[in-house]
């Protein structure tokens, strides 16, 4: 079985631009969570979606938004990019809303804002 | 005060050594305690989790939780070069709640 896949793996954007990151969960997994990992720090929770509904939101500005599609894939959108948005963006999927024991992470999307 | 703190290292040990990785947390409401391993340029991988206090063993890895002192540990026995990675502790109040990660400890096991 394929693991969690994220695309693109790397991208470079300019300040003020918009970016869309994509995540395909493991087959059969209905929950997707997004995390931001700044270099040298642990991942920080952004959103959790389950069955296309937002189940949790971290302490991020409204420039960050996400959605989940009927096939359980997900997009993370970031508007008006700032230099501080440069980070590894991780997607994790789990079978149900339970995010602890079954969470599997993708390899992440490395976003660089210049 | 941060919710979870972890010595970032880096930690360098010879092959075969016993490694001790530690975290402290601030809120006694946390009930789930996880350890993740993250190789360079990869996403984190869940190693093991414990609920409430106590020990849990999986092969060469042992996780310990001391809720009275809000202290969690991961021990790696007979460390191998393949254990070289960043180890992240993480906590959560419930199995459905958001996971809060520590900053990670970078470990190098030298052959």
PDB file of C-alpha atoms in Angstrom:
ATOM      1  CA  UNK A   1       0.000   0.000   0.000  1.00  0.00           C
ATOM      2  CA  UNK A   2       1.158   3.505  -0.745  1.00  0.00           C
ATOM      3  CA  UNK A   3       1.838   5.703   2.236  1.00  0.00           C
ATOM      4  CA  UNK A   4       0.771   9.304   2.679  1.00  0.00           C
ATOM      5  CA  UNK A   5       1.778  11.215  -0.402  1.00  0.00           C
ATOM      6  CA  UNK A   6       2.337  14.946  -0.562  1.00  0.00           C
ATOM      7  CA  UNK A   7       2.918  17.214  -3.502  1.00  0.00           C
ATOM      8  CA  UNK A   8       4.940  19.036  -4.454  1.00  0.00           C
ATOM      9  CA  UNK A   9       8.022  17.945  -2.499  1.00  0.00           C
ATOM     10  CA  UNK A  10       9.695  21.327  -2.795  1.00  0.00           C
ATOM     11  CA  UNK A  11       8.672  24.749  -3.970  1.00  0.00           C
ATOM     12  CA  UNK A  12       9.858  28.310  -3.835  1.00  0.00           C
ATOM     13  CA  UNK A  13       7.453  31.225  -3.622  1.00  0.00           C
ATOM     14  CA  UNK A  14       7.761  34.979  -3.346  1.00  0.00           C
ATOM     15  CA  UNK A  15       6.410  37.011  -0.429  1.00  0.00           C
ATOM     16  CA  UNK A  16       2.778  37.917  -0.947  1.00  0.00           C
ATOM     17  CA  UNK A  17       2.029  34.969  -3.213  1.00  0.00           C
ATOM     18  CA  UNK A  18      -0.420  32.161  -2.569  1.00  0.00           C
ATOM     19  CA  UNK A  19       0.427  28.462  -2.306  1.00  0.00           C
ATOM     20  CA  UNK A  20      -1.577  25.228  -2.383  1.00  0.00           C
ATOM     21  CA  UNK A  21      -0.168  22.038  -0.911  1.00  0.00           C
ATOM     22  CA  UNK A  22      -1.744  18.663  -1.505  1.00  0.00           C
ATOM     23  CA  UNK A  23      -2.012  15.469   0.485  1.00  0.00           C
ATOM     24  CA  UNK A  24      -3.340  12.023  -0.360  1.00  0.00           C
ATOM     25  CA  UNK A  25      -3.963   9.870   2.713  1.00  0.00           C
ATOM     26  CA  UNK A  26      -3.386   6.157   3.011  1.00  0.00           C
ATOM     27  CA  UNK A  27      -6.200   4.199   1.404  1.00  0.00           C
ATOM     28  CA  UNK A  28      -9.008   3.728   3.914  1.00  0.00           C
ATOM     29  CA  UNK A  29      -7.924   6.649   6.099  1.00  0.00           C
ATOM     30  CA  UNK A  30     -10.572   9.310   6.557  1.00  0.00           C
ATOM     31  CA  UNK A  31      -8.714  11.838   8.690  1.00  0.00           C
ATOM     32  CA  UNK A  32      -6.014  14.239   7.566  1.00  0.00           C
ATOM     33  CA  UNK A  33      -4.016  16.598   9.761  1.00  0.00           C
ATOM     34  CA  UNK A  34      -1.635  19.329   8.700  1.00  0.00           C
ATOM     35  CA  UNK A  35       1.480  20.426  10.573  1.00  0.00           C
ATOM     36  CA  UNK A  36       4.102  23.120  10.067  1.00  0.00           C
ATOM     37  CA  UNK A  37       7.678  22.268  11.022  1.00  0.00           C
ATOM     38  CA  UNK A  38      10.109  25.137  11.103  1.00  0.00           C
ATOM     39  CA  UNK A  39      13.779  24.147  10.915  1.00  0.00           C
ATOM     40  CA  UNK A  40      15.053  23.023  14.307  1.00  0.00           C
ATOM     41  CA  UNK A  41      11.574  22.762  15.851  1.00  0.00           C
ATOM     42  CA  UNK A  42       8.938  20.125  16.248  1.00  0.00           C
ATOM     43  CA  UNK A  43       5.827  20.035  14.061  1.00  0.00           C
ATOM     44  CA  UNK A  44       3.089  22.472  15.023  1.00  0.00           C
ATOM     45  CA  UNK A  45      -0.547  21.532  14.499  1.00  0.00           C
ATOM     46  CA  UNK A  46      -2.448  23.567  11.900  1.00  0.00           C
ATOM     47  CA  UNK A  47      -5.667  21.693  11.045  1.00  0.00           C
ATOM     48  CA  UNK A  48      -7.401  18.364  11.342  1.00  0.00           C
ATOM     49  CA  UNK A  49     -10.126  17.221   8.946  1.00  0.00           C
ATOM     50  CA  UNK A  50     -12.324  14.180   9.263  1.00  0.00           C
ATOM     51  CA  UNK A  51     -15.045  13.210   6.824  1.00  0.00           C
ATOM     52  CA  UNK A  52     -14.607  16.576   5.081  1.00  0.00           C
ATOM     53  CA  UNK A  53     -15.284  18.554   8.234  1.00  0.00           C
ATOM     54  CA  UNK A  54     -12.798  20.586  10.232  1.00  0.00           C
ATOM     55  CA  UNK A  55     -12.257  18.903  13.579  1.00  0.00           C
ATOM     56  CA  UNK A  56      -9.481  21.040  14.966  1.00  0.00           C
ATOM     57  CA  UNK A  57      -7.520  24.194  14.309  1.00  0.00           C
ATOM     58  CA  UNK A  58      -4.197  25.327  15.720  1.00  0.00           C
ATOM     59  CA  UNK A  59      -3.022  28.819  16.478  1.00  0.00           C
ATOM     60  CA  UNK A  60      -2.428  29.992  12.917  1.00  0.00           C
ATOM     61  CA  UNK A  61      -3.681  33.150  11.181  1.00  0.00           C
ATOM     62  CA  UNK A  62      -6.623  33.158   8.801  1.00  0.00           C
ATOM     63  CA  UNK A  63      -4.174  33.204   5.891  1.00  0.00           C
ATOM     64  CA  UNK A  64      -4.055  29.448   6.415  1.00  0.00           C
ATOM     65  CA  UNK A  65      -7.020  27.425   5.232  1.00  0.00           C
ATOM     66  CA  UNK A  66      -7.656  23.839   4.253  1.00  0.00           C
ATOM     67  CA  UNK A  67     -10.279  21.530   2.925  1.00  0.00           C
ATOM     68  CA  UNK A  68     -10.875  17.826   2.475  1.00  0.00           C
ATOM     69  CA  UNK A  69     -12.404  16.291  -0.607  1.00  0.00           C
ATOM     70  CA  UNK A  70     -14.871  13.373  -0.945  1.00  0.00           C
ATOM     71  CA  UNK A  71     -11.956  11.024  -1.707  1.00  0.00           C
ATOM     72  CA  UNK A  72     -10.380  12.182   1.620  1.00  0.00           C
ATOM     73  CA  UNK A  73      -7.472  13.945  -0.031  1.00  0.00           C
ATOM     74  CA  UNK A  74      -6.767  17.405   1.296  1.00  0.00           C
ATOM     75  CA  UNK A  75      -5.385  20.779   0.337  1.00  0.00           C
ATOM     76  CA  UNK A  76      -3.665  23.342   2.531  1.00  0.00           C
ATOM     77  CA  UNK A  77      -3.787  26.901   1.241  1.00  0.00           C
ATOM     78  CA  UNK A  78      -1.663  29.760   2.460  1.00  0.00           C
ATOM     79  CA  UNK A  79      -2.337  33.314   1.266  1.00  0.00           C
ATOM     80  CA  UNK A  80      -0.120  36.403   1.389  1.00  0.00           C
ATOM     81  CA  UNK A  81       3.008  34.403   2.093  1.00  0.00           C
ATOM     82  CA  UNK A  82       5.510  35.733   4.603  1.00  0.00           C
ATOM     83  CA  UNK A  83       9.167  34.827   4.972  1.00  0.00           C
ATOM     84  CA  UNK A  84       8.254  33.156   8.259  1.00  0.00           C
ATOM     85  CA  UNK A  85       6.022  30.697   6.424  1.00  0.00           C
ATOM     86  CA  UNK A  86       9.144  28.951   5.150  1.00  0.00           C
ATOM     87  CA  UNK A  87       8.944  25.482   6.651  1.00  0.00           C
ATOM     88  CA  UNK A  88       8.320  21.804   6.072  1.00  0.00           C
ATOM     89  CA  UNK A  89       4.584  21.222   5.810  1.00  0.00           C
ATOM     90  CA  UNK A  90       3.563  17.769   6.924  1.00  0.00           C
ATOM     91  CA  UNK A  91       0.385  15.877   6.339  1.00  0.00           C
ATOM     92  CA  UNK A  92      -0.633  12.969   8.558  1.00  0.00           C
ATOM     93  CA  UNK A  93      -3.469  10.558   7.943  1.00  0.00           C
ATOM     94  CA  UNK A  94      -5.326   8.227  10.267  1.00  0.00           C
ATOM     95  CA  UNK A  95      -8.174   5.796   9.889  1.00  0.00           C
ATOM     96  CA  UNK A  96     -10.615   7.639  12.104  1.00  0.00           C
ATOM     97  CA  UNK A  97     -10.590  10.961  13.904  1.00  0.00           C
ATOM     98  CA  UNK A  98      -8.318   9.322  16.462  1.00  0.00           C
ATOM     99  CA  UNK A  99      -4.971  10.875  15.617  1.00  0.00           C
ATOM    100  CA  UNK A 100      -2.640   9.282  18.097  1.00  0.00           C
ATOM    101  CA  UNK A 101      -2.178   5.615  17.522  1.00  0.00           C
ATOM    102  CA  UNK A 102      -2.650   5.434  13.782  1.00  0.00           C
ATOM    103  CA  UNK A 103      -1.148   8.639  12.485  1.00  0.00           C
ATOM    104  CA  UNK A 104       1.180   8.221   9.544  1.00  0.00           C
ATOM    105  CA  UNK A 105       3.092  11.176   8.170  1.00  0.00           C
ATOM    106  CA  UNK A 106       4.013  11.980   4.620  1.00  0.00           C
ATOM    107  CA  UNK A 107       7.513  13.152   3.745  1.00  0.00           C
ATOM    108  CA  UNK A 108       6.338  16.733   3.641  1.00  0.00           C
ATOM    109  CA  UNK A 109       6.471  19.699   1.300  1.00  0.00           C
ATOM    110  CA  UNK A 110       9.446  21.988   1.774  1.00  0.00           C
ATOM    111  CA  UNK A 111       8.234  25.561   1.202  1.00  0.00           C
ATOM    112  CA  UNK A 112      10.745  28.364   0.836  1.00  0.00           C
ATOM    113  CA  UNK A 113       9.457  31.948   0.729  1.00  0.00           C
ATOM    114  CA  UNK A 114      11.882  34.505  -0.688  1.00  0.00           C
TER     115      UNK A 114
ATOM    116  CA  UNK B   1       6.333  28.247  29.784  1.00  0.00           C
ATOM    117  CA  UNK B   2       6.231  25.927  26.797  1.00  0.00           C
ATOM    118  CA  UNK B   3       3.852  22.967  27.035  1.00  0.00           C
ATOM    119  CA  UNK B   4       6.611  20.467  26.311  1.00  0.00           C
ATOM    120  CA  UNK B   5      10.361  20.944  26.481  1.00  0.00           C
ATOM    121  CA  UNK B   6      13.151  18.776  25.194  1.00  0.00           C
ATOM    122  CA  UNK B   7      16.918  19.098  25.124  1.00  0.00           C
ATOM    123  CA  UNK B   8      17.718  19.664  21.427  1.00  0.00           C
ATOM    124  CA  UNK B   9      21.194  18.101  21.656  1.00  0.00           C
ATOM    125  CA  UNK B  10      22.915  17.182  19.466  1.00  0.00           C
ATOM    126  CA  UNK B  11      23.691  13.929  21.203  1.00  0.00           C
ATOM    127  CA  UNK B  12      26.502  11.727  19.921  1.00  0.00           C
ATOM    128  CA  UNK B  13      27.092   8.203  21.258  1.00  0.00           C
ATOM    129  CA  UNK B  14      29.179   5.195  20.205  1.00  0.00           C
ATOM    130  CA  UNK B  15      27.471   2.187  18.685  1.00  0.00           C
ATOM    131  CA  UNK B  16      26.111  -0.162  21.329  1.00  0.00           C
ATOM    132  CA  UNK B  17      25.580   2.548  23.945  1.00  0.00           C
ATOM    133  CA  UNK B  18      22.365   3.034  25.903  1.00  0.00           C
ATOM    134  CA  UNK B  19      20.692   6.278  24.921  1.00  0.00           C
ATOM    135  CA  UNK B  20      18.402   8.262  27.197  1.00  0.00           C
ATOM    136  CA  UNK B  21      16.146  10.933  25.697  1.00  0.00           C
ATOM    137  CA  UNK B  22      13.945  13.076  27.905  1.00  0.00           C
ATOM    138  CA  UNK B  23      11.123  15.597  27.855  1.00  0.00           C
ATOM    139  CA  UNK B  24       9.224  17.565  30.443  1.00  0.00           C
ATOM    140  CA  UNK B  25       5.712  18.915  30.140  1.00  0.00           C
ATOM    141  CA  UNK B  26       3.779  21.533  32.023  1.00  0.00           C
ATOM    142  CA  UNK B  27       0.118  20.474  32.231  1.00  0.00           C
ATOM    143  CA  UNK B  28      -1.027  17.459  34.214  1.00  0.00           C
ATOM    144  CA  UNK B  29      -4.065  17.130  31.923  1.00  0.00           C
ATOM    145  CA  UNK B  30      -1.963  15.407  29.266  1.00  0.00           C
ATOM    146  CA  UNK B  31      -2.643  11.664  29.162  1.00  0.00           C
ATOM    147  CA  UNK B  32      -1.031  10.437  25.932  1.00  0.00           C
ATOM    148  CA  UNK B  33       2.706  10.460  25.447  1.00  0.00           C
ATOM    149  CA  UNK B  34       4.367   9.623  22.155  1.00  0.00           C
ATOM    150  CA  UNK B  35       7.838   9.288  20.725  1.00  0.00           C
ATOM    151  CA  UNK B  36       8.473   9.906  17.054  1.00  0.00           C
ATOM    152  CA  UNK B  37      11.630   9.352  15.033  1.00  0.00           C
ATOM    153  CA  UNK B  38      12.379  11.648  12.115  1.00  0.00           C
ATOM    154  CA  UNK B  39      15.123  10.942   9.628  1.00  0.00           C
ATOM    155  CA  UNK B  40      16.564  13.804   7.633  1.00  0.00           C
ATOM    156  CA  UNK B  41      14.205  14.994   4.880  1.00  0.00           C
ATOM    157  CA  UNK B  42      11.472  12.610   6.023  1.00  0.00           C
ATOM    158  CA  UNK B  43       8.264  12.902   7.971  1.00  0.00           C
ATOM    159  CA  UNK B  44       8.071  11.765  11.607  1.00  0.00           C
ATOM    160  CA  UNK B  45       7.416   8.094  12.296  1.00  0.00           C
ATOM    161  CA  UNK B  46       5.555   7.015  15.430  1.00  0.00           C
ATOM    162  CA  UNK B  47       7.812   4.740  17.503  1.00  0.00           C
ATOM    163  CA  UNK B  48       5.550   4.107  20.460  1.00  0.00           C
ATOM    164  CA  UNK B  49       2.990   5.694  22.691  1.00  0.00           C
ATOM    165  CA  UNK B  50       1.921   5.273  26.294  1.00  0.00           C
ATOM    166  CA  UNK B  51      -1.239   6.205  28.073  1.00  0.00           C
ATOM    167  CA  UNK B  52      -0.947   7.716  31.559  1.00  0.00           C
ATOM    168  CA  UNK B  53       2.003   6.564  33.656  1.00  0.00           C
ATOM    169  CA  UNK B  54       4.201   3.539  33.356  1.00  0.00           C
ATOM    170  CA  UNK B  55       6.608   1.813  31.056  1.00  0.00           C
ATOM    171  CA  UNK B  56       6.268   0.356  27.598  1.00  0.00           C
ATOM    172  CA  UNK B  57       8.856  -1.748  25.831  1.00  0.00           C
ATOM    173  CA  UNK B  58       9.223  -2.538  22.137  1.00  0.00           C
ATOM    174  CA  UNK B  59      12.396  -4.334  21.182  1.00  0.00           C
ATOM    175  CA  UNK B  60      15.362  -2.091  21.962  1.00  0.00           C
ATOM    176  CA  UNK B  61      13.111   0.838  22.840  1.00  0.00           C
ATOM    177  CA  UNK B  62      11.548   1.581  26.239  1.00  0.00           C
ATOM    178  CA  UNK B  63       9.279   4.523  26.963  1.00  0.00           C
ATOM    179  CA  UNK B  64       8.691   5.723  30.521  1.00  0.00           C
ATOM    180  CA  UNK B  65       6.197   8.232  31.846  1.00  0.00           C
ATOM    181  CA  UNK B  66       6.318   9.740  35.327  1.00  0.00           C
ATOM    182  CA  UNK B  67       3.214  11.870  35.652  1.00  0.00           C
ATOM    183  CA  UNK B  68       4.066  12.959  39.188  1.00  0.00           C
ATOM    184  CA  UNK B  69       7.130  14.801  37.901  1.00  0.00           C
ATOM    185  CA  UNK B  70       5.747  15.426  34.388  1.00  0.00           C
ATOM    186  CA  UNK B  71       8.738  13.685  32.886  1.00  0.00           C
ATOM    187  CA  UNK B  72       8.873  11.327  29.907  1.00  0.00           C
ATOM    188  CA  UNK B  73      11.811   9.299  28.689  1.00  0.00           C
ATOM    189  CA  UNK B  74      12.838   7.098  25.812  1.00  0.00           C
ATOM    190  CA  UNK B  75      15.652   4.593  26.256  1.00  0.00           C
ATOM    191  CA  UNK B  76      17.395   2.943  23.332  1.00  0.00           C
ATOM    192  CA  UNK B  77      19.466  -0.129  24.127  1.00  0.00           C
ATOM    193  CA  UNK B  78      22.327  -1.378  21.956  1.00  0.00           C
ATOM    194  CA  UNK B  79      22.131   1.730  19.788  1.00  0.00           C
ATOM    195  CA  UNK B  80      22.844   1.319  16.087  1.00  0.00           C
ATOM    196  CA  UNK B  81      24.019   3.783  13.428  1.00  0.00           C
ATOM    197  CA  UNK B  82      20.573   3.389  11.859  1.00  0.00           C
ATOM    198  CA  UNK B  83      19.120   4.981  15.022  1.00  0.00           C
ATOM    199  CA  UNK B  84      20.752   8.272  14.021  1.00  0.00           C
ATOM    200  CA  UNK B  85      17.819  10.648  13.641  1.00  0.00           C
ATOM    201  CA  UNK B  86      15.873  13.348  15.432  1.00  0.00           C
ATOM    202  CA  UNK B  87      13.629  12.058  18.215  1.00  0.00           C
ATOM    203  CA  UNK B  88      10.497  14.015  18.968  1.00  0.00           C
ATOM    204  CA  UNK B  89       8.426  13.621  22.088  1.00  0.00           C
ATOM    205  CA  UNK B  90       4.772  14.530  21.775  1.00  0.00           C
ATOM    206  CA  UNK B  91       1.833  14.838  24.129  1.00  0.00           C
ATOM    207  CA  UNK B  92      -1.930  15.000  23.878  1.00  0.00           C
ATOM    208  CA  UNK B  93      -4.822  15.336  26.302  1.00  0.00           C
ATOM    209  CA  UNK B  94      -7.001  12.733  24.608  1.00  0.00           C
ATOM    210  CA  UNK B  95      -6.638  10.334  21.718  1.00  0.00           C
ATOM    211  CA  UNK B  96      -8.687  12.764  19.605  1.00  0.00           C
ATOM    212  CA  UNK B  97      -6.970  15.968  20.621  1.00  0.00           C
ATOM    213  CA  UNK B  98      -4.207  17.788  18.795  1.00  0.00           C
ATOM    214  CA  UNK B  99      -0.687  16.513  19.289  1.00  0.00           C
ATOM    215  CA  UNK B 100       1.879  18.903  20.745  1.00  0.00           C
ATOM    216  CA  UNK B 101       5.470  18.169  19.792  1.00  0.00           C
ATOM    217  CA  UNK B 102       8.707  18.966  21.530  1.00  0.00           C
ATOM    218  CA  UNK B 103      11.518  20.518  19.470  1.00  0.00           C
ATOM    219  CA  UNK B 104      13.301  17.203  19.044  1.00  0.00           C
ATOM    220  CA  UNK B 105      16.705  15.819  20.039  1.00  0.00           C
ATOM    221  CA  UNK B 106      19.227  15.102  17.302  1.00  0.00           C
ATOM    222  CA  UNK B 107      20.999  11.771  17.894  1.00  0.00           C
ATOM    223  CA  UNK B 108      24.082  10.459  16.125  1.00  0.00           C
ATOM    224  CA  UNK B 109      25.271   6.895  16.748  1.00  0.00           C
ATOM    225  CA  UNK B 110      28.884   6.576  15.711  1.00  0.00           C
ATOM    226  CA  UNK B 111      30.075   3.160  14.370  1.00  0.00           C
TER     227      UNK B 111
END
